[in-house]
């Protein structure tokens, strides 16, 4: 091991940590007072946007996600801001026309995003092309992703070849995204070691604490040559989130690695988030079940955010007693559908199908439209062929698409703006409607309805107290 190798940390508390632990319900007002201190810690990046943050902001929090990003940007003057982008799916649940993707990336870069972590749920590189070009056009950092999963076809050789493709496409860095926390230390050592043989750009490792292996996985990844790891400040670490930032920083420094982070400032950040966490516990938003170590994740391969959403779905249906049964059904559905990695939107789709199969007591009696679209090839190429019997039962003899899904889509921005009419005050409004038509429409109506608390452009005012 090189005693002088520099290891960098990406802090996830503003995005993935609370997405995994409490379904992305942290408010902007709870984030802003600590941003300047986070900015001084020495992180490589603050992951603060993308994923489910946009959806949760307009659906549950009545907040403007673009305003959140701009407010964070104002306070983070030294640290890069990072977002998670689902390639051609952006932040929604379908493929969008290229002009929507180009507009979204341009506006996100303008609002403050420095690093775009771009993935496709099927590892179909065709679905990364447009967003990658848009990021390059904006002169921002394009981090392309290997969505890690386990199946007969998802081997180390598979990921090595995929990484080479991503480098050839123009990736500035590569992230191995272990969204389910199922990459074991031994596999991490082998995989990172093999990637380092063929990749000469930074490699970042993302995992979750769900199965109990995360700290060991990170240590072996770093030993094998990983450059950056994703961590969460301790009050929002562990369980279905990432391992604690302070712990990993302390241990890696003890091992002799260089980390340019301030542990004292980390402690101050942690102290800030402790009462924030307690508030969400008191409100019933933070569910301690998501803090459990779940070794079954190694078998079911269910990511942290998916676990919390599955539990939430079953809670709404008064069927939490079916939780373990649904977990057992997930890998069966995944096999039927050609082993898609369980990452958004596939995690939600597979999870919902598993819930339907269990609750209806008959497999595939109820099938969401998204699953039908997936089987038709509208999301891209499945990693392995879909089970023929399941395919015929669901879509009959319909033709399965083989071209890049977005090639069939006509430009959308102009028609979407026309649909909104006077309600579309900005390009961001059109994008909100594009991503989430019904929820976005309701949000925009509320945003622009006359209210004394609104400011001149209709955005919700955010009151914060600096610490």
Coordinates of C-alpha atoms in Angstrom, one line a residue:
X1 CA 0.0 0.0 0.0
X2 CA 1.2 3.5 -0.8
X3 CA 1.5 5.5 2.4
X4 CA 1.2 8.7 0.3
X5 CA -1.8 7.9 -1.8
X6 CA -4.5 10.6 -1.4
X7 CA -8.0 9.3 -0.8
X8 CA -11.0 11.7 -1.3
X9 CA -14.4 11.6 0.3
X10 CA -17.8 12.5 -1.3
X11 CA -20.3 13.5 1.4
X12 CA -23.8 12.1 0.7
X13 CA -25.9 13.6 3.7
X14 CA -27.6 16.1 1.4
X15 CA -28.9 13.4 -1.0
X16 CA -28.4 9.7 -0.8
X17 CA -28.1 9.4 3.0
X18 CA -31.6 10.9 3.7
X19 CA -33.0 9.3 0.6
X20 CA -32.0 5.9 1.8
X21 CA -33.0 6.4 5.5
X22 CA -36.1 8.5 5.3
X23 CA -37.3 8.6 1.7
X24 CA -35.7 11.9 0.8
X25 CA -37.7 14.1 3.2
X26 CA -35.0 16.4 4.6
X27 CA -36.0 20.0 3.9
X28 CA -33.9 22.7 2.4
X29 CA -34.2 24.8 5.5
X30 CA -32.6 22.0 7.5
X31 CA -29.7 21.8 5.1
X32 CA -28.7 25.4 4.5
X33 CA -27.4 26.4 7.9
X34 CA -24.6 23.8 7.7
X35 CA -23.5 24.2 4.1
X36 CA -20.7 26.7 4.8
X37 CA -19.3 24.3 7.4
X38 CA -19.6 21.3 5.1
X39 CA -17.8 23.4 2.4
X40 CA -14.8 23.9 4.7
X41 CA -14.3 20.2 5.7
X42 CA -12.3 19.3 2.6
X43 CA -14.6 16.9 0.8
X44 CA -14.0 16.1 -2.9
X45 CA -17.7 16.8 -3.5
X46 CA -21.1 17.3 -1.8
X47 CA -23.7 15.1 -3.4
X48 CA -26.7 17.3 -3.0
X49 CA -29.1 16.9 -5.9
X50 CA -30.6 14.4 -8.3
X51 CA -31.8 11.0 -7.4
X52 CA -35.2 11.4 -5.7
X53 CA -34.6 14.9 -4.3
X54 CA -36.4 16.6 -7.1
X55 CA -39.5 14.4 -6.9
X56 CA -39.6 14.6 -3.1
X57 CA -39.2 18.4 -3.1
X58 CA -42.3 19.0 -5.4
X59 CA -44.4 16.0 -4.3
X60 CA -44.0 16.2 -0.5
X61 CA -42.1 19.3 0.6
X62 CA -43.7 21.9 -1.7
X63 CA -40.1 23.2 -2.3
X64 CA -38.4 24.4 -5.5
X65 CA -35.6 22.0 -6.2
X66 CA -33.8 24.5 -8.4
X67 CA -33.9 27.1 -5.6
X68 CA -32.4 24.5 -3.2
X69 CA -29.5 23.9 -5.6
X70 CA -28.9 27.6 -6.1
X71 CA -29.0 28.3 -2.3
X72 CA -26.5 25.5 -1.7
X73 CA -24.3 26.8 -4.5
X74 CA -24.3 30.3 -2.9
X75 CA -22.9 28.8 0.4
X76 CA -20.5 26.1 -1.1
X77 CA -17.8 28.3 -2.6
X78 CA -14.9 25.8 -2.4
X79 CA -16.4 22.3 -2.8
X80 CA -17.7 20.8 -6.0
X81 CA -21.5 20.0 -6.1
X82 CA -22.5 16.7 -7.4
X83 CA -25.8 15.2 -8.7
X84 CA -27.1 11.8 -9.6
X85 CA -28.5 11.7 -13.1
X86 CA -30.3 8.7 -14.6
X87 CA -29.1 9.2 -18.2
X88 CA -31.9 9.4 -20.6
X89 CA -34.4 9.0 -17.7
X90 CA -33.0 12.2 -16.1
X91 CA -34.8 12.2 -12.7
X92 CA -38.1 10.7 -13.8
X93 CA -39.3 7.2 -14.7
X94 CA -39.2 7.1 -18.5
X95 CA -36.9 8.0 -21.3
X96 CA -37.1 11.6 -22.4
X97 CA -36.4 13.2 -25.8
X98 CA -32.9 14.4 -26.4
X99 CA -33.9 18.1 -26.2
X100 CA -35.3 17.6 -22.7
X101 CA -32.1 15.9 -21.6
X102 CA -30.0 18.7 -23.1
X103 CA -32.1 21.4 -21.5
X104 CA -32.0 19.7 -18.1
X105 CA -28.2 19.3 -18.1
X106 CA -27.7 22.8 -19.2
X107 CA -29.9 24.3 -16.5
X108 CA -28.5 22.1 -13.8
X109 CA -24.9 23.2 -14.7
X110 CA -26.0 26.8 -14.8
X111 CA -27.6 26.4 -11.3
X112 CA -24.5 25.0 -9.8
X113 CA -23.8 21.3 -10.5
X114 CA -20.1 20.6 -11.1
X115 CA -20.1 16.8 -11.3
X116 CA -22.8 14.8 -13.1
X117 CA -22.8 11.2 -12.0
X118 CA -24.6 9.6 -14.9
X119 CA -25.9 6.0 -14.9
X120 CA -28.3 3.8 -16.8
X121 CA -30.3 1.3 -14.8
X122 CA -29.5 -1.4 -17.4
X123 CA -25.9 -0.4 -18.1
X124 CA -27.0 0.3 -21.6
X125 CA -24.4 2.8 -22.7
X126 CA -26.7 4.1 -25.5
X127 CA -28.8 5.8 -22.8
X128 CA -25.8 7.8 -21.6
X129 CA -24.8 9.4 -24.9
X130 CA -27.0 12.5 -24.9
X131 CA -26.5 13.5 -21.3
X132 CA -22.7 12.9 -21.6
X133 CA -22.5 15.2 -24.6
X134 CA -24.6 17.8 -22.8
X135 CA -22.3 17.7 -19.7
X136 CA -19.2 18.1 -22.0
X137 CA -20.9 21.0 -23.8
X138 CA -21.4 22.7 -20.4
X139 CA -17.7 22.1 -19.5
X140 CA -18.6 20.1 -16.4
X141 CA -17.3 16.8 -15.1
X142 CA -18.9 13.7 -16.5
X143 CA -18.7 10.7 -14.1
X144 CA -20.1 7.6 -15.8
X145 CA -21.3 4.7 -13.8
X146 CA -21.0 0.9 -13.6
X147 CA -24.2 -0.2 -11.9
X148 CA -23.0 -3.1 -9.8
X149 CA -25.2 -6.2 -9.3
X150 CA -24.8 -9.9 -9.1
X151 CA -26.0 -12.4 -11.8
X152 CA -24.6 -15.1 -14.1
X153 CA -23.7 -12.4 -16.6
X154 CA -22.5 -9.6 -14.3
X155 CA -18.9 -10.8 -13.9
X156 CA -15.7 -8.9 -13.3
X157 CA -14.9 -9.3 -17.0
X158 CA -18.3 -7.8 -17.9
X159 CA -17.5 -4.7 -15.7
X160 CA -14.0 -4.4 -17.0
X161 CA -15.2 -4.3 -20.6
X162 CA -18.0 -1.9 -19.7
X163 CA -15.5 0.5 -18.0
X164 CA -13.4 0.5 -21.1
X165 CA -16.4 1.5 -23.2
X166 CA -17.2 4.4 -20.8
X167 CA -13.6 5.6 -21.0
X168 CA -13.8 5.5 -24.8
X169 CA -17.0 7.5 -24.6
X170 CA -15.2 10.3 -22.8
X171 CA -15.8 9.7 -19.1
X172 CA -13.9 12.0 -16.8
X173 CA -14.1 9.5 -13.9
X174 CA -15.9 6.2 -13.2
X175 CA -18.1 5.3 -10.3
X176 CA -18.8 1.7 -9.3
X177 CA -22.3 2.1 -7.9
X178 CA -23.1 -0.6 -5.4
X179 CA -26.6 0.6 -4.7
X180 CA -27.6 -2.5 -2.7
X181 CA -24.5 -2.8 -0.6
X182 CA -23.8 -6.3 -1.9
X183 CA -20.3 -5.9 -3.1
X184 CA -18.2 -7.9 -0.7
X185 CA -14.6 -7.0 0.2
X186 CA -13.1 -9.8 -1.8
X187 CA -15.0 -8.8 -4.9
X188 CA -14.2 -5.1 -4.4
X189 CA -10.5 -5.9 -4.3
X190 CA -10.6 -8.0 -7.5
X191 CA -12.9 -5.6 -9.4
X192 CA -11.1 -2.4 -8.5
X193 CA -7.8 -4.1 -9.2
X194 CA -8.9 -5.2 -12.7
X195 CA -10.4 -1.8 -13.4
X196 CA -7.1 -0.1 -12.5
X197 CA -5.4 -2.2 -15.2
X198 CA -7.5 -0.8 -18.0
X199 CA -8.7 2.6 -16.7
X200 CA -6.4 5.6 -16.1
X201 CA -9.1 8.0 -14.8
X202 CA -10.2 8.3 -11.2
X203 CA -12.4 5.5 -9.8
X204 CA -15.0 6.2 -7.1
X205 CA -16.7 3.5 -5.1
X206 CA -20.3 3.9 -3.9
X207 CA -21.8 1.4 -1.5
X208 CA -24.4 1.2 1.3
X209 CA -24.1 -0.2 4.9
X210 CA -27.2 -2.4 4.4
X211 CA -25.6 -5.8 4.5
X212 CA -22.9 -4.9 7.1
X213 CA -19.9 -5.2 4.7
X214 CA -19.5 -1.5 3.6
X215 CA -16.4 -0.4 5.7
X216 CA -14.6 -3.6 4.8
X217 CA -15.5 -3.1 1.1
X218 CA -14.2 0.4 1.2
X219 CA -11.0 -0.5 2.8
X220 CA -10.3 -3.3 0.3
X221 CA -11.3 -0.9 -2.6
X222 CA -8.8 1.7 -1.4
X223 CA -6.1 -0.9 -1.0
X224 CA -6.8 -2.0 -4.6
X225 CA -6.4 1.6 -5.9
X226 CA -9.8 3.3 -5.6
X227 CA -9.4 7.1 -5.5
X228 CA -12.7 8.3 -4.0
X229 CA -15.3 6.8 -1.7
X230 CA -18.8 8.0 -0.7
X231 CA -19.6 8.5 2.9
X232 CA -22.3 10.1 5.1
X233 CA -21.8 12.2 8.2
X234 CA -22.5 9.9 11.3
X235 CA -26.1 10.9 12.3
X236 CA -27.2 10.0 8.8
X237 CA -24.8 7.1 8.3
X238 CA -25.2 3.3 8.7
X239 CA -28.2 1.1 8.0
X240 CA -29.4 1.6 4.4
X241 CA -27.2 4.7 4.1
X242 CA -23.4 5.0 3.6
X243 CA -20.7 4.4 6.3
X244 CA -19.8 7.3 8.6
X245 CA -17.5 9.9 7.1
X246 CA -15.7 10.5 10.3
X247 CA -14.9 6.9 10.9
X248 CA -13.6 6.2 7.4
X249 CA -11.5 9.4 7.5
X250 CA -10.0 8.4 10.9
X251 CA -9.2 4.8 9.9
X252 CA -7.8 5.6 6.5
X253 CA -5.5 8.3 8.0
X254 CA -4.4 5.7 10.6
X255 CA -3.5 3.4 7.7
X256 CA -1.3 6.0 6.3
X257 CA -3.4 7.5 3.5
X258 CA -3.5 11.2 2.9
X259 CA -7.0 12.7 3.4
X260 CA -7.3 16.5 3.3
X261 CA -10.3 16.6 5.6
X262 CA -10.8 18.4 8.9
X263 CA -12.0 15.8 11.5
X264 CA -12.8 18.6 14.0
X265 CA -15.1 20.3 11.5
X266 CA -16.7 16.9 10.7
X267 CA -17.5 16.6 14.4
X268 CA -19.2 20.0 14.3
X269 CA -21.2 19.0 11.2
X270 CA -22.3 15.8 13.0
X271 CA -23.4 17.8 16.1
X272 CA -25.5 20.0 13.8
X273 CA -27.3 17.0 12.3
X274 CA -28.0 15.1 15.5
X275 CA -31.1 17.3 16.5
X276 CA -32.1 17.3 12.8
X277 CA -32.3 13.5 12.9
X278 CA -34.1 13.5 16.2
X279 CA -36.7 15.9 14.7
X280 CA -37.5 13.5 11.9
X281 CA -37.6 10.6 14.3
X282 CA -40.1 12.5 16.5
X283 CA -42.2 13.2 13.4
X284 CA -42.2 9.5 12.4
X285 CA -40.3 10.2 9.1
X286 CA -37.1 8.5 10.2
X287 CA -37.9 4.8 10.6
X288 CA -35.3 2.9 12.7
X289 CA -36.0 -0.2 10.7
X290 CA -33.8 1.3 8.0
X291 CA -30.9 1.2 10.5
X292 CA -31.0 -2.5 10.8
X293 CA -28.0 -4.5 9.4
X294 CA -29.6 -6.8 6.9
X295 CA -27.3 -9.6 5.7
X296 CA -30.2 -10.9 3.6
X297 CA -29.4 -8.0 1.2
X298 CA -26.5 -10.1 0.0
X299 CA -29.1 -12.6 -1.3
X300 CA -32.0 -10.3 -2.2
X301 CA -29.8 -7.6 -3.6
X302 CA -32.2 -4.8 -2.6
X303 CA -30.7 -1.3 -2.4
X304 CA -31.3 0.9 0.7
X305 CA -33.6 3.4 -0.9
X306 CA -35.7 0.5 -2.3
X307 CA -35.9 -1.1 1.1
X308 CA -37.4 2.1 2.6
X309 CA -39.8 2.5 -0.3
X310 CA -40.9 -1.1 -0.2
X311 CA -41.6 -0.8 3.5
X312 CA -43.5 2.4 2.9
X313 CA -45.6 0.9 0.2
X314 CA -46.5 -2.1 2.4
X315 CA -47.2 0.3 5.3
X316 CA -49.7 2.2 3.2
X317 CA -51.4 -1.1 2.3
X318 CA -51.4 -2.3 5.9
X319 CA -49.3 -5.2 4.8
X320 CA -46.0 -4.8 6.6
X321 CA -46.2 -8.4 7.7
X322 CA -45.5 -9.3 4.0
X323 CA -42.1 -7.5 4.1
X324 CA -39.9 -10.6 4.2
X325 CA -42.1 -12.3 1.6
X326 CA -41.7 -9.4 -0.8
X327 CA -37.9 -9.4 -0.3
X328 CA -37.9 -13.1 -1.3
X329 CA -40.0 -12.3 -4.4
X330 CA -37.7 -9.5 -5.6
X331 CA -34.8 -11.8 -6.9
X332 CA -37.4 -14.0 -8.6
X333 CA -38.9 -11.1 -10.4
X334 CA -35.4 -9.8 -11.3
X335 CA -34.5 -13.2 -12.8
X336 CA -37.7 -13.2 -14.9
X337 CA -36.9 -9.8 -16.2
X338 CA -33.3 -10.5 -17.3
X339 CA -31.4 -9.5 -14.2
X340 CA -31.7 -5.7 -14.4
X341 CA -29.6 -4.0 -11.7
X342 CA -31.8 -2.8 -8.9
X343 CA -31.3 0.9 -9.3
X344 CA -33.9 3.6 -10.1
X345 CA -36.1 3.3 -12.1
X346 CA -35.7 -0.5 -12.2
X347 CA -35.6 -0.9 -8.5
X348 CA -39.0 0.8 -8.1
X349 CA -40.4 -1.2 -11.0
X350 CA -39.1 -4.6 -9.8
X351 CA -40.1 -3.8 -6.2
X352 CA -43.6 -2.8 -7.2
X353 CA -44.0 -5.9 -9.3
X354 CA -42.8 -8.0 -6.3
X355 CA -45.4 -6.3 -4.0
X356 CA -48.2 -6.9 -6.6
X357 CA -47.2 -10.6 -6.9
X358 CA -47.3 -11.1 -3.1
X359 CA -50.4 -9.1 -2.3
X360 CA -52.5 -10.5 -5.2
X361 CA -51.3 -14.0 -4.4
X362 CA -50.8 -14.6 -8.1
X363 CA -47.6 -13.7 -9.9
X364 CA -48.0 -11.2 -12.7
X365 CA -51.8 -11.0 -12.3
X366 CA -51.2 -7.2 -12.0
X367 CA -48.5 -5.7 -14.1
X368 CA -47.5 -2.0 -14.0
X369 CA -47.3 -0.2 -17.3
X370 CA -43.7 0.5 -16.7
X371 CA -42.9 -3.2 -16.6
X372 CA -44.8 -3.6 -19.9
X373 CA -42.7 -0.8 -21.4
X374 CA -39.5 -2.4 -20.1
X375 CA -40.3 -5.7 -21.7
X376 CA -41.0 -3.9 -25.0
X377 CA -37.5 -2.5 -24.9
X378 CA -38.5 1.0 -24.2
X379 CA -36.0 1.4 -21.4
X380 CA -33.1 -0.2 -23.3
X381 CA -31.7 -3.7 -23.7
X382 CA -32.1 -6.0 -20.8
X383 CA -28.8 -7.5 -19.5
X384 CA -30.1 -11.0 -20.2
X385 CA -33.2 -12.1 -22.2
X386 CA -36.5 -11.7 -20.4
X387 CA -38.2 -15.0 -19.6
X388 CA -40.1 -15.9 -22.7
X389 CA -43.2 -17.2 -20.9
X390 CA -43.4 -14.1 -18.8
X391 CA -42.9 -11.9 -21.8
X392 CA -45.7 -13.6 -23.8
X393 CA -48.0 -13.4 -20.8
X394 CA -47.5 -9.7 -20.4
X395 CA -47.1 -8.3 -23.9
X396 CA -48.2 -11.2 -26.1
X397 CA -46.6 -11.1 -29.6
X398 CA -45.8 -7.4 -29.5
X399 CA -42.5 -6.5 -31.2
X400 CA -39.6 -5.7 -28.8
X401 CA -37.6 -2.6 -29.7
X402 CA -33.9 -2.9 -30.5
X403 CA -32.8 0.6 -31.3
X404 CA -31.8 3.3 -28.8
X405 CA -35.1 4.0 -27.1
X406 CA -34.8 7.8 -27.4
X407 CA -34.5 7.5 -31.2
X408 CA -38.2 7.0 -31.4
X409 CA -39.0 10.2 -29.5
X410 CA -39.7 13.5 -31.1
X411 CA -38.5 16.8 -29.4
X412 CA -40.7 17.6 -26.4
X413 CA -39.8 20.9 -24.9
X414 CA -41.8 23.1 -27.3
X415 CA -44.9 21.0 -27.0
X416 CA -44.6 20.7 -23.2
X417 CA -44.3 24.5 -22.9
X418 CA -47.4 24.9 -25.1
X419 CA -49.3 22.5 -22.8
X420 CA -48.4 24.5 -19.8
X421 CA -49.2 27.8 -21.4
X422 CA -49.0 30.8 -19.1
X423 CA -48.1 28.5 -16.2
X424 CA -44.6 28.0 -17.8
X425 CA -42.8 31.0 -16.5
X426 CA -39.3 29.5 -16.9
X427 CA -37.5 26.7 -18.7
X428 CA -37.2 25.0 -15.3
X429 CA -41.0 25.0 -15.0
X430 CA -41.2 23.1 -18.3
X431 CA -38.7 20.6 -17.1
X432 CA -40.6 20.1 -13.8
X433 CA -43.7 19.3 -15.9
X434 CA -41.7 17.1 -18.2
X435 CA -40.3 15.0 -15.4
X436 CA -43.5 14.7 -13.3
X437 CA -46.6 15.7 -15.4
X438 CA -49.4 15.5 -12.8
X439 CA -47.4 16.2 -9.6
X440 CA -45.4 18.9 -11.5
X441 CA -48.6 20.6 -12.7
X442 CA -50.1 20.7 -9.2
X443 CA -46.8 22.0 -7.9
X444 CA -46.6 24.8 -10.5
X445 CA -50.2 25.8 -9.9
X446 CA -49.5 26.1 -6.2
X447 CA -46.1 27.8 -6.8
X448 CA -47.7 30.6 -8.8
X449 CA -50.9 31.0 -6.9
X450 CA -50.9 34.4 -5.0
X451 CA -49.6 33.9 -1.5
X452 CA -48.2 36.6 0.9
X453 CA -45.2 34.3 1.8
X454 CA -44.0 34.0 -1.8
X455 CA -41.3 36.2 -3.3
X456 CA -41.4 37.9 -6.6
X457 CA -40.7 34.9 -8.8
X458 CA -43.1 32.6 -7.0
X459 CA -40.4 30.6 -5.2
X460 CA -40.9 29.5 -1.6
X461 CA -38.8 31.6 0.8
X462 CA -36.4 29.7 2.9
X463 CA -35.7 31.0 6.4
X464 CA -32.4 29.7 7.9
X465 CA -30.2 30.5 10.8
X466 CA -26.5 30.2 10.2
X467 CA -24.4 28.2 12.6

